[in-house]
C-alpha positions as semicolon CSV with decimal commas, in nm:
position;residue;x (nm);y (nm);z (nm)
1;X;11,301;18,233;15,953
2;X;11,367;17,840;15,931
3;X;11,116;17,840;15,614
4;X;11,274;18,165;15,492
5;X;11,629;18,029;15,546
6;X;11,583;17,707;15,399
7;X;11,441;17,837;15,075
8;X;11,802;18,025;15,039
9;X;12,053;17,788;15,209
10;X;11,892;17,410;15,059
11;X;11,988;17,533;14,689
12;X;12,293;17,710;14,763
13;X;12,439;17,432;14,986
14;X;12,412;17,156;14,704
15;X;12,680;17,103;14,480
16;X;12,766;16,841;14,183
17;X;13,048;16,611;14,098
18;X;13,107;16,550;13,753
19;X;13,058;16,194;13,789
20;X;12,757;16,098;14,026
21;X;12,529;16,345;14,214
22;X;12,597;16,462;14,577
23;X;12,390;16,710;14,796
24;X;12,362;16,835;15,158
25;X;12,021;16,856;15,288
26;X;12,018;17,136;15,543
27;X;11,810;17,212;15,800
28;X;11,866;17,543;15,901
29;X;11,698;17,524;16,206
30;X;12,031;17,364;16,375
31;X;12,307;17,605;16,399
32;X;12,554;17,311;16,376
33;X;12,465;17,299;16,016
34;X;12,649;17,620;15,936
35;X;12,981;17,447;15,896
36;X;12,803;17,200;15,654
37;X;12,615;17,490;15,456
38;X;12,986;17,652;15,453
39;X;13,143;17,334;15,283
40;X;12,884;17,296;15,056
41;X;12,993;17,639;14,927
42;X;13,352;17,537;14,860
43;X;13,241;17,240;14,701
44;X;13,032;17,431;14,467
45;X;13,324;17,495;14,267
46;X;13,459;17,262;13,936
47;X;13,635;16,953;14,021
48;X;13,816;16,939;13,724
49;X;14,099;17,218;13,576
50;X;14,007;17,321;13,249
51;X;14,289;17,417;13,168
52;X;14,425;17,030;13,256
53;X;14,178;16,964;12,977
54;X;14,318;17,206;12,754
55;X;14,670;17,050;12,796
56;X;14,588;16,714;12,759
57;X;14,404;16,807;12,474
58;X;14,725;16,923;12,313
59;X;14,923;16,631;12,423
60;X;15,128;16,823;12,715
61;X;14,994;16,561;12,973
62;X;14,987;16,204;12,927
63;X;14,559;16,110;12,883
64;X;14,397;15,841;13,104
65;X;14,267;15,648;12,850
66;X;14,322;15,591;12,480
67;X;14,074;15,402;12,285
68;X;14,224;15,253;11,989
69;X;14,082;15,144;11,688
70;X;13,733;15,279;11,703
71;X;13,462;15,347;11,434
72;X;13,312;15,606;11,637
73;X;12,910;15,736;11,566
74;X;12,974;16,089;11,524
75;X;12,646;16,230;11,600
76;X;12,736;16,628;11,446
77;X;12,833;16,468;11,061
78;X;12,617;16,199;11,071
79;X;12,944;16,004;10,973
80;X;13,092;15,669;11,111
81;X;13,462;15,731;11,126
82;X;13,751;15,520;11,230
83;X;13,986;15,681;11,492
84;X;14,133;15,661;11,869
85;X;13,924;15,878;12,116
86;X;14,156;16,031;12,422
87;X;13,989;16,051;12,794
88;X;14,090;16,276;13,049
89;X;13,941;16,272;13,383
90;X;13,631;16,148;13,256
91;X;13,623;16,400;12,942
92;X;13,721;16,344;12,584
93;X;14,000;16,572;12,498
94;X;14,087;16,442;12,128
95;X;14,153;16,198;11,875
96;X;14,435;16,053;11,743
97;X;14,767;15,940;11,889
98;X;14,818;16,033;12,225
99;X;15,054;15,947;12,533
100;X;14,792;15,723;12,769
101;X;14,821;15,567;13,105
102;X;14,607;15,309;12,955
103;X;14,490;15,190;12,619
104;X;14,189;15,004;12,532
105;X;14,182;14,835;12,188
106;X;13,829;14,817;12,019
107;X;13,934;14,625;11,750
108;X;13,722;14,799;11,486
109;X;13,383;14,814;11,690
110;X;13,163;15,042;11,686
111;X;13,181;15,343;11,980
112;X;12,861;15,557;12,032
113;X;12,779;15,783;12,303
114;X;12,590;15,708;12,607
115;X;12,199;15,656;12,553
116;X;12,015;15,930;12,698
117;X;11,656;15,848;12,831
118;X;11,468;16,190;12,779
119;X;11,133;16,124;12,968
120;X;11,111;15,820;13,191
121;X;10,859;15,780;13,540
122;X;11,146;15,535;13,729
123;X;10,836;15,433;13,970
124;X;10,687;15,223;13,660
125;X;10,992;14,970;13,670
126;X;10,857;14,872;14,008
127;X;11,218;14,901;14,107
128;X;11,424;15,159;14,338
129;X;11,645;15,359;14,145
130;X;11,961;15,160;14,253
131;X;11,800;14,891;14,069
132;X;11,656;15,049;13,788
133;X;12,062;15,144;13,717
134;X;12,120;14,780;13,736
135;X;11,878;14,705;13,504
136;X;11,957;14,967;13,243
137;X;12,287;15,049;13,244
138;X;12,423;14,740;13,074
139;X;12,193;14,796;12,755
140;X;12,383;15,140;12,727
141;X;12,178;15,393;12,904
142;X;12,397;15,676;13,073
143;X;12,174;15,963;13,167
144;X;11,824;15,978;13,246
145;X;11,565;16,240;13,274
146;X;11,316;16,128;13,507
147;X;10,998;16,259;13,636
148;X;10,899;16,148;13,985
149;X;10,537;16,242;13,897
150;X;10,447;15,937;14,070
151;X;10,567;15,918;14,383
152;X;10,514;16,309;14,435
153;X;10,132;16,255;14,404
154;X;10,159;15,961;14,701
155;X;10,430;16,174;14,946
156;X;10,454;16,468;14,803
157;X;10,780;16,684;14,852
158;X;10,882;16,377;15,103
159;X;10,866;16,152;14,780
160;X;11,096;16,390;14,585
161;X;11,361;16,414;14,843
162;X;11,372;16,079;14,886
163;X;11,412;16,017;14,458
164;X;11,708;16,302;14,492
165;X;11,855;16,144;14,782
166;X;11,820;15,785;14,604
167;X;12,012;15,920;14,284
168;X;12,329;15,940;14,480
169;X;12,641;15,812;14,369
170;X;12,502;15,614;14,142
171;X;12,668;15,530;13,799
172;X;12,444;15,700;13,595
173;X;12,340;16,080;13,547
174;X;12,000;16,108;13,700
175;X;11,822;16,459;13,618
176;X;11,486;16,592;13,733
177;X;11,183;16,716;13,602
178;X;10,991;16,861;13,902
179;X;10,611;16,730;13,886
180;X;10,409;17,017;13,749
181;X;10,056;16,855;13,826
182;X;10,024;16,717;14,180
183;X;9,717;16,656;14,211
184;X;9,669;16,589;13,822
185;X;9,328;16,685;13,849
186;X;9,054;16,787;14,075
187;X;8,883;16,479;13,994
188;X;9,064;16,260;14,238
189;X;9,238;16,220;14,599
190;X;9,586;16,231;14,582
191;X;9,852;16,200;14,877
192;X;9,955;16,550;14,831
193;X;9,922;16,890;14,689
194;X;10,229;17,146;14,528
195;X;10,226;17,441;14,477
196;X;10,474;17,645;14,267
197;X;10,641;17,811;14,586
198;X;10,679;17,435;14,733
199;X;10,893;17,363;14,406
200;X;11,093;17,683;14,459
201;X;11,332;17,517;14,672
202;X;11,471;17,267;14,417
203;X;11,470;17,496;14,135
204;X;11,839;17,602;14,131
205;X;11,966;17,249;14,207
206;X;12,187;17,124;13,912
207;X;12,038;16,758;13,852
208;X;11,674;16,932;13,840
209;X;11,637;17,062;13,438
210;X;11,290;17,187;13,402
211;X;10,903;17,141;13,497
212;X;10,761;16,799;13,416
213;X;10,493;16,735;13,175
214;X;10,222;16,967;13,221
215;X;9,906;16,746;13,208
216;X;9,637;17,012;13,286
217;X;9,561;17,128;12,969
218;X;9,236;17,292;13,016
219;X;9,410;17,484;13,299
220;X;9,669;17,617;13,053
221;X;9,417;17,738;12,816
222;X;9,147;17,862;13,116
223;X;9,470;18,072;13,235
224;X;9,469;17,879;13,593
225;X;9,687;18,083;13,820
226;X;9,842;17,779;14,024
227;X;9,973;17,645;13,677
228;X;10,074;17,965;13,575
229;X;10,260;18,031;13,880
230;X;10,478;17,704;13,806
231;X;10,529;17,847;13,431
232;X;10,665;18,166;13,548
233;X;10,912;18,004;13,803
234;X;11,045;17,784;13,550
235;X;11,051;18,021;13,215
236;X;11,434;17,983;13,244
237;X;11,413;17,553;13,250
238;X;11,292;17,363;12,998
239;X;10,917;17,262;13,037
240;X;10,759;16,956;12,936
241;X;10,432;16,901;12,772
242;X;10,137;16,631;12,790
243;X;9,888;16,730;12,508
244;X;9,727;16,422;12,353
245;X;9,508;16,512;12,057
246;X;9,587;16,893;12,106
247;X;9,562;17,046;11,732
248;X;9,494;17,403;11,586
249;X;9,490;17,712;11,764
250;X;9,446;17,541;12,110
251;X;9,784;17,426;12,036
252;X;9,920;17,729;11,952
253;X;9,782;17,885;12,264
254;X;9,978;17,605;12,486
255;X;10,319;17,632;12,314
256;X;10,280;18,003;12,363
257;X;10,286;17,917;12,732
258;X;10,636;17,842;12,719
259;X;10,574;17,443;12,671
260;X;10,842;17,260;12,442
261;X;10,786;16,907;12,390
262;X;10,504;16,639;12,405
263;X;10,498;16,251;12,427
264;X;10,143;16,206;12,358
265;X;10,127;16,235;11,963
266;X;9,888;15,917;11,865
267;X;9,886;16,054;11,482
268;X;10,146;16,119;11,208
269;X;9,921;16,428;11,140
270;X;9,938;16,552;11,518
271;X;10,348;16,463;11,526
272;X;10,371;16,674;11,228
273;X;10,173;16,953;11,348
274;X;10,389;16,952;11,656
275;X;10,691;16,949;11,489
276;X;10,619;17,233;11,245
277;X;10,476;17,461;11,538
278;X;10,806;17,408;11,707
279;X;10,794;17,137;11,956
280;X;11,035;16,835;12,038
281;X;10,781;16,543;11,960
282;X;10,914;16,223;12,185
283;X;10,816;15,911;12,035
284;X;10,729;15,701;12,316
285;X;10,737;15,299;12,327
286;X;10,663;15,174;12,669
287;X;10,548;14,860;12,791
288;X;10,188;14,962;12,712
289;X;10,177;15,260;12,474
290;X;10,357;15,224;12,165
291;X;10,329;15,478;11,931
292;X;10,661;15,430;11,715
293;X;10,517;15,216;11,444
294;X;10,285;15,487;11,366
295;X;10,525;15,785;11,404
296;X;10,853;15,618;11,245
297;X;10,752;15,713;10,891
298;X;10,700;16,096;10,988
299;X;11,106;16,077;11,067
300;X;11,341;16,218;10,844
301;X;11,666;16,356;10,760
302;X;11,520;16,721;10,762
303;X;11,311;16,681;11,095
304;X;11,496;16,445;11,271
305;X;11,642;16,688;11,537
306;X;11,331;16,762;11,644
307;X;11,260;16,391;11,779
308;X;11,384;16,177;12,070
309;X;11,327;15,806;12,167
310;X;11,173;15,761;12,514
311;X;10,988;15,551;12,747
312;X;10,779;15,705;12,976
313;X;10,664;15,374;13,141
314;X;10,896;15,037;13,107
315;X;10,812;14,743;13,377
316;X;11,082;14,474;13,491
317;X;11,001;14,237;13,233
318;X;11,016;14,409;12,916
319;X;11,363;14,571;13,075
320;X;11,499;14,231;13,126
321;X;11,374;14,037;12,816
322;X;11,388;14,345;12,534
323;X;11,627;14,601;12,684
324;X;11,566;14,970;12,726
325;X;11,639;15,208;12,463
326;X;11,839;15,009;12,279
327;X;11,512;14,788;12,205
328;X;11,380;15,107;12,093
329;X;11,628;15,204;11,822
330;X;11,650;14,857;11,718
331;X;11,273;14,875;11,629
332;X;11,312;15,204;11,498
333;X;11,587;15,096;11,257
334;X;11,350;14,790;11,166
335;X;11,095;15,056;11,074
336;X;11,322;15,231;10,839
337;X;11,461;15,517;11,033
338;X;11,840;15,551;10,963
339;X;12,048;15,381;11,218
340;X;12,242;15,691;11,272
341;X;11,929;15,882;11,311
342;X;11,799;15,674;11,537
343;X;12,095;15,703;11,751
344;X;12,105;16,064;11,761
345;X;11,710;16,062;11,870
346;X;11,861;15,869;12,184
347;X;12,173;16,090;12,242
348;X;12,202;16,457;12,109
349;X;11,857;16,554;12,047
350;X;11,731;16,469;12,406
351;X;12,052;16,593;12,564
352;X;12,026;16,950;12,374
353;X;11,682;16,961;12,464
354;X;11,730;16,934;12,791
355;X;12,068;17,186;12,792
356;X;12,268;16,876;12,912
357;X;12,578;17,046;12,725
358;X;12,848;16,781;12,766
359;X;12,642;16,481;12,737
360;X;12,523;16,325;12,407
361;X;12,823;16,293;12,188
362;X;13,206;16,170;12,173
363;X;13,374;16,513;12,113
364;X;13,621;16,717;12,274
365;X;13,475;16,870;12,611
366;X;13,202;16,609;12,639
367;X;13,175;16,343;12,901
368;X;13,362;16,005;12,813
369;X;12,991;15,821;12,833
370;X;13,046;15,531;12,570
371;X;12,865;15,226;12,436
372;X;13,054;14,944;12,254
373;X;12,860;14,782;12,008
374;X;12,840;14,501;11,779
375;X;12,688;14,606;11,433
376;X;12,400;14,887;11,340
377;X;12,176;14,619;11,241
378;X;12,176;14,404;11,572
379;X;12,271;14,668;11,782
380;X;12,385;14,469;12,046
381;X;12,541;14,627;12,339
382;X;12,885;14,469;12,452
383;X;13,007;14,720;12,692
384;X;12,915;15,048;12,874
385;X;13,206;15,304;12,980
386;X;13,107;15,625;13,236
387;X;13,373;15,886;13,235
388;X;13,595;15,637;13,039
389;X;13,541;15,395;13,293
390;X;13,414;15,007;13,229
391;X;13,066;14,979;13,399
392;X;12,897;14,734;13,227
393;X;12,983;14,402;12,981
394;X;12,777;14,178;12,832
395;X;12,461;14,228;12,989
396;X;12,595;14,251;13,350
397;X;12,716;14,560;13,556
398;X;13,083;14,559;13,658
399;X;13,321;14,765;13,911
400;X;13,058;14,947;14,063
401;X;12,972;14,958;14,411
402;X;12,606;15,051;14,446
403;X;12,483;15,278;14,772
404;X;12,209;15,137;15,016
405;X;11,837;15,206;15,006
406;X;11,672;15,539;15,128
407;X;11,434;15,444;15,416
408;X;11,045;15,578;15,321
409;X;10,739;15,554;15,531
410;X;10,451;15,362;15,499
411;X;10,205;15,512;15,256
412;X;9,857;15,262;15,275
413;X;9,597;15,457;15,488
414;X;9,267;15,309;15,436
415;X;8,949;15,303;15,644
416;X;8,772;14,944;15,767
417;X;8,656;14,777;15,490
418;X;8,359;14,568;15,435
419;X;8,231;14,321;15,162
420;X;7,916;14,517;15,104
421;X;8,138;14,838;15,027
422;X;8,148;14,693;14,689
423;X;7,787;14,631;14,595
424;X;7,665;14,838;14,336
425;X;7,284;14,885;14,329
426;X;7,139;14,923;14,010
427;X;6,988;15,226;13,922
428;X;6,910;15,148;13,561
429;X;6,943;14,879;13,279
430;X;7,203;15,086;13,103
431;X;7,539;15,147;13,202
432;X;7,867;15,367;13,063
433;X;8,152;15,154;12,996
434;X;8,528;15,197;12,944
435;X;8,626;15,003;12,660
436;X;9,009;14,928;12,593
437;X;9,187;15,039;12,297
438;X;9,471;14,775;12,235
439;X;9,854;14,912;12,231
440;X;9,664;15,229;12,356
441;X;9,634;15,454;12,692
442;X;9,306;15,590;12,522
443;X;8,982;15,417;12,599
444;X;8,667;15,427;12,439
445;X;8,300;15,537;12,597
446;X;8,026;15,269;12,516
447;X;7,650;15,238;12,657
448;X;7,547;14,883;12,731
449;X;7,318;14,684;12,903
450;X;7,387;14,622;13,283
451;X;7,380;14,241;13,422
452;X;7,163;14,274;13,730
453;X;7,133;14,039;13,972
454;X;6,941;14,089;14,327
455;X;6,914;14,433;14,238
456;X;7,256;14,507;14,183
457;X;7,497;14,553;13,868
458;X;7,756;14,295;13,844
459;X;8,035;14,190;13,620
460;X;7,913;13,977;13,322
461;X;8,191;13,746;13,231
462;X;8,021;13,615;12,898
463;X;7,994;13,980;12,744
464;X;8,388;14,034;12,900
465;X;8,225;14,309;13,080
466;X;8,406;14,329;13,424
467;X;8,319;14,553;13,743
468;X;8,593;14,796;13,821
469;X;8,647;14,976;14,156
470;X;8,904;15,254;14,287
471;X;8,975;15,267;14,648
472;X;9,111;15,614;14,804
473;X;9,441;15,507;15,004
474;X;9,593;15,823;15,100
475;X;9,334;16,002;15,364
476;X;9,138;15,707;15,478
477;X;8,831;15,914;15,366
478;X;8,621;15,614;15,264
479;X;8,606;15,703;14,881
480;X;8,532;15,371;14,682
481;X;8,420;15,434;14,309
482;X;8,288;15,165;14,084
483;X;8,232;15,079;13,727
484;X;8,233;14,859;13,446
485;X;8,528;14,801;13,181
486;X;8,568;14,581;12,852
487;X;8,858;14,434;12,743
488;X;9,038;14,226;13,003
489;X;8,884;13,877;12,951
490;X;8,886;13,824;13,287
491;X;8,689;13,453;13,384
492;X;8,721;13,400;13,744
493;X;8,900;13,598;14,006
494;X;9,028;13,954;14,028
495;X;9,373;14,151;13,957
496;X;9,406;14,486;14,186
497;X;9,700;14,711;14,249
498;X;9,804;15,007;14,405
499;X;10,004;15,138;14,111
500;X;9,701;15,369;13,920
501;X;9,804;15,725;13,721
502;X;9,813;15,959;13,879
503;X;9,711;15,926;14,251
504;X;9,784;15,599;14,314
505;X;9,496;15,486;14,469
506;X;9,362;15,122;14,494
507;X;9,238;15,008;14,153
508;X;9,061;14,615;14,072
509;X;8,922;14,436;13,813
510;X;8,696;14,127;13,927
511;X;8,463;13,892;13,845
512;X;8,266;13,908;14,166
513;X;8,236;14,143;14,477
514;X;8,380;13,876;14,734
515;X;8,702;13,858;14,472
516;X;8,717;14,219;14,462
517;X;8,698;14,254;14,816
518;X;8,977;14,027;14,862
519;X;9,224;14,167;14,624
520;X;9,162;14,505;14,776
521;X;9,227;14,382;15,122
522;X;9,541;14,196;15,025
523;X;9,679;14,545;14,901
524;X;9,627;14,684;15,202
525;X;9,787;14,401;15,407
526;X;10,067;14,392;15,189
527;X;10,150;14,792;15,230
528;X;10,095;14,843;14,893
529;X;10,127;14,603;14,561
530;X;9,979;14,432;14,255
531;X;9,788;14,091;14,349
532;X;9,612;13,828;14,158
533;X;9,306;13,643;14,360
534;X;9,125;13,314;14,291
535;X;8,932;13,213;14,579
536;X;9,151;13,156;14,905
537;X;9,464;13,178;14,692
538;X;9,621;13,500;14,626
539;X;9,992;13,565;14,482
540;X;10,142;13,899;14,550
541;X;10,387;14,139;14,468
542;X;10,448;14,361;14,779
543;X;10,528;14,728;14,683
544;X;10,606;14,880;15,017
545;X;10,832;15,184;14,839
546;X;10,500;15,444;14,801
547;X;10,279;15,155;14,709
548;X;10,490;15,186;14,356
549;X;10,817;15,018;14,395
550;X;10,959;14,694;14,551
551;X;11,268;14,741;14,828
552;X;11,394;14,412;14,649
553;X;11,600;14,294;14,346
554;X;11,550;14,354;13,980
555;X;11,578;13,971;13,975
556;X;11,288;13,901;14,256
557;X;11,073;14,173;14,097
558;X;11,144;14,038;13,725
559;X;11,040;13,655;13,852
560;X;10,749;13,765;14,062
561;X;10,585;13,965;13,836
562;X;10,618;13,698;13,572
563;X;10,473;13,448;13,834
564;X;10,150;13,727;13,848
565;X;10,118;13,769;13,440
566;X;10,114;13,348;13,429
567;X;9,823;13,343;13,731
568;X;9,649;13,665;13,532
569;X;9,640;13,471;13,246
570;X;9,522;13,138;13,407
571;X;9,186;13,343;13,528
572;X;9,144;13,439;13,205
573;X;9,336;13,779;13,135
574;X;9,404;13,827;12,752
575;X;9,551;14,168;12,715
576;X;9,970;14,136;12,735
577;X;10,040;14,413;13,022
578;X;9,706;14,372;13,284
579;X;9,862;14,551;13,549
580;X;9,978;14,836;13,346
581;X;9,681;14,896;13,185
582;X;9,495;14,846;13,494
583;X;9,671;15,153;13,654
584;X;9,601;15,369;13,368
585;X;9,243;15,326;13,355
586;X;9,248;15,572;13,676
587;X;9,429;15,871;13,482
588;X;9,157;16,154;13,395
589;X;9,346;16,327;13,172
590;X;9,346;16,064;12,864
591;X;9,002;16,054;12,675
592;X;8,797;15,931;12,656
593;X;8,649;15,759;13,002
594;X;8,811;15,694;13,299
595;X;8,739;15,610;13,697
596;X;8,920;15,788;14,012
597;X;8,816;15,720;14,387
598;X;8,567;16,008;14,325
599;X;8,374;15,896;14,024
600;X;8,357;15,786;13,672
601;X;8,530;16,062;13,466
602;X;8,425;16,200;13,105
603;X;8,800;16,314;13,063
604;X;8,678;16,541;12,748
605;X;8,419;16,729;12,938
606;X;8,631;16,704;13,251
607;X;8,334;16,636;13,429
608;X;8,168;16,326;13,665
609;X;7,956;16,116;13,496
610;X;7,679;15,847;13,649
611;X;7,770;15,495;13,585
612;X;7,386;15,416;13,499
613;X;7,249;15,580;13,231
């Protein structure tokens, strides 16, 4: 009875303020919550009387704020128009002369819609939602569609609920697509397994806008029941895709399942084919995967409405030093995309794709989410307004009170480890090797000679061939997989992380077995994190929230991560984002060769391969 009632009452007992998200998470097992349920039903009705908006739009009521002397970026006409913008109860109600309680003179500066992030995993910022908002709001981001796929793979429904609760009361609209693939594949051990039935109670939540990236492409093409159950219950929502390299009839079949977007296009030809077939192509410019330079020439006036600018994964260093979507827009403009088209790709295009009907434009009936910028060339964000209220100025959040953190349980569960657990007896003289591809998530498969000492395969620093291990951390199964990777440049010590997509087991690359053992041990003791080890010296950023996020401030995480990157470079690391690159080497859905806690994976064949040839 409790399960049945929770399925019905939980979605019905939720409501949505025009400005912030609220939720009544009801446990029907306790009768005293009935009153809260009834209150939730009452609060489902809109707070803003639209008849008042009509009166204000006609000038019958004084508006709350009149933004005067603005040069408005019109994402519908593609023009920049000089006019005054009237705001009432957080909505744009008209243009021109109005009686106003408050007037803000923009002095001929550019006024554009708030930026809309169409695809990001907030966990990749290593920040709790509160700190993520502090990091991105000053750059003009006023709405985010995030996929809590990472934390769901660690904590399951508990992780999704944690993210939903953390998104309450924030000065940013945070929407969710529910993770479609937990675990991502059967080739790894994750902390949870979510079926279609598990996701159903969240389906009617107003801040849940669809199904997250469907990474199990083989499952779709082979008609697996589990994935089709999810596609069926989300058939009336937006279904996000993840299909690197998918072309031809397999692409058509994938689209026929109801999937409508993709952020994994690596070539111009691939992007053109996907757009022509009806897909929304999300051009990703993250901290590791950067596709904008390759795909920018594809965007033009005829097809630009089918493109969005997204981040996917963005680390705290890039957020502090470069920005968020504002940085991506600046780069898009430099690469030749018309400024207004670039703005549309980060405002109205993602808003329309996800059905956010009152977001992404400055027009009557739309939320008064504004960004004031200097000019289109520099694209420097000066002020940010949320529902007509100033929330950020000159790179700092203002006039905002943030809610406290939401508690969450520990997520590190590893059996007792010994140094010999990391020895790798040699079976032959040749090994399968993962080779990094610069600025991409893909790797190349190579066959090379192994370095063998005392009957064990070890790292070969001279040839930049390093041992990589993955330790299962959810169920104390004792799974430890070992392999080799080329491209890091590490000369001594080891680096390790409890962030490893998608199941987020502990992954480590090192020059010797002892350093690897010490690095993994440091991660376990910290309850999750990323670290560098050189002898007895250990530098670590603890990530106690699911082993993915810090419970500290943005400033703390930024400084600690900078220190770690400096330490990593002193160890010889030559790649720009060693920890993020390391985290993707355990992702068995992106070609060619990856490694999970269960072994080395040939992604194209979806099968395990022996390390030794």
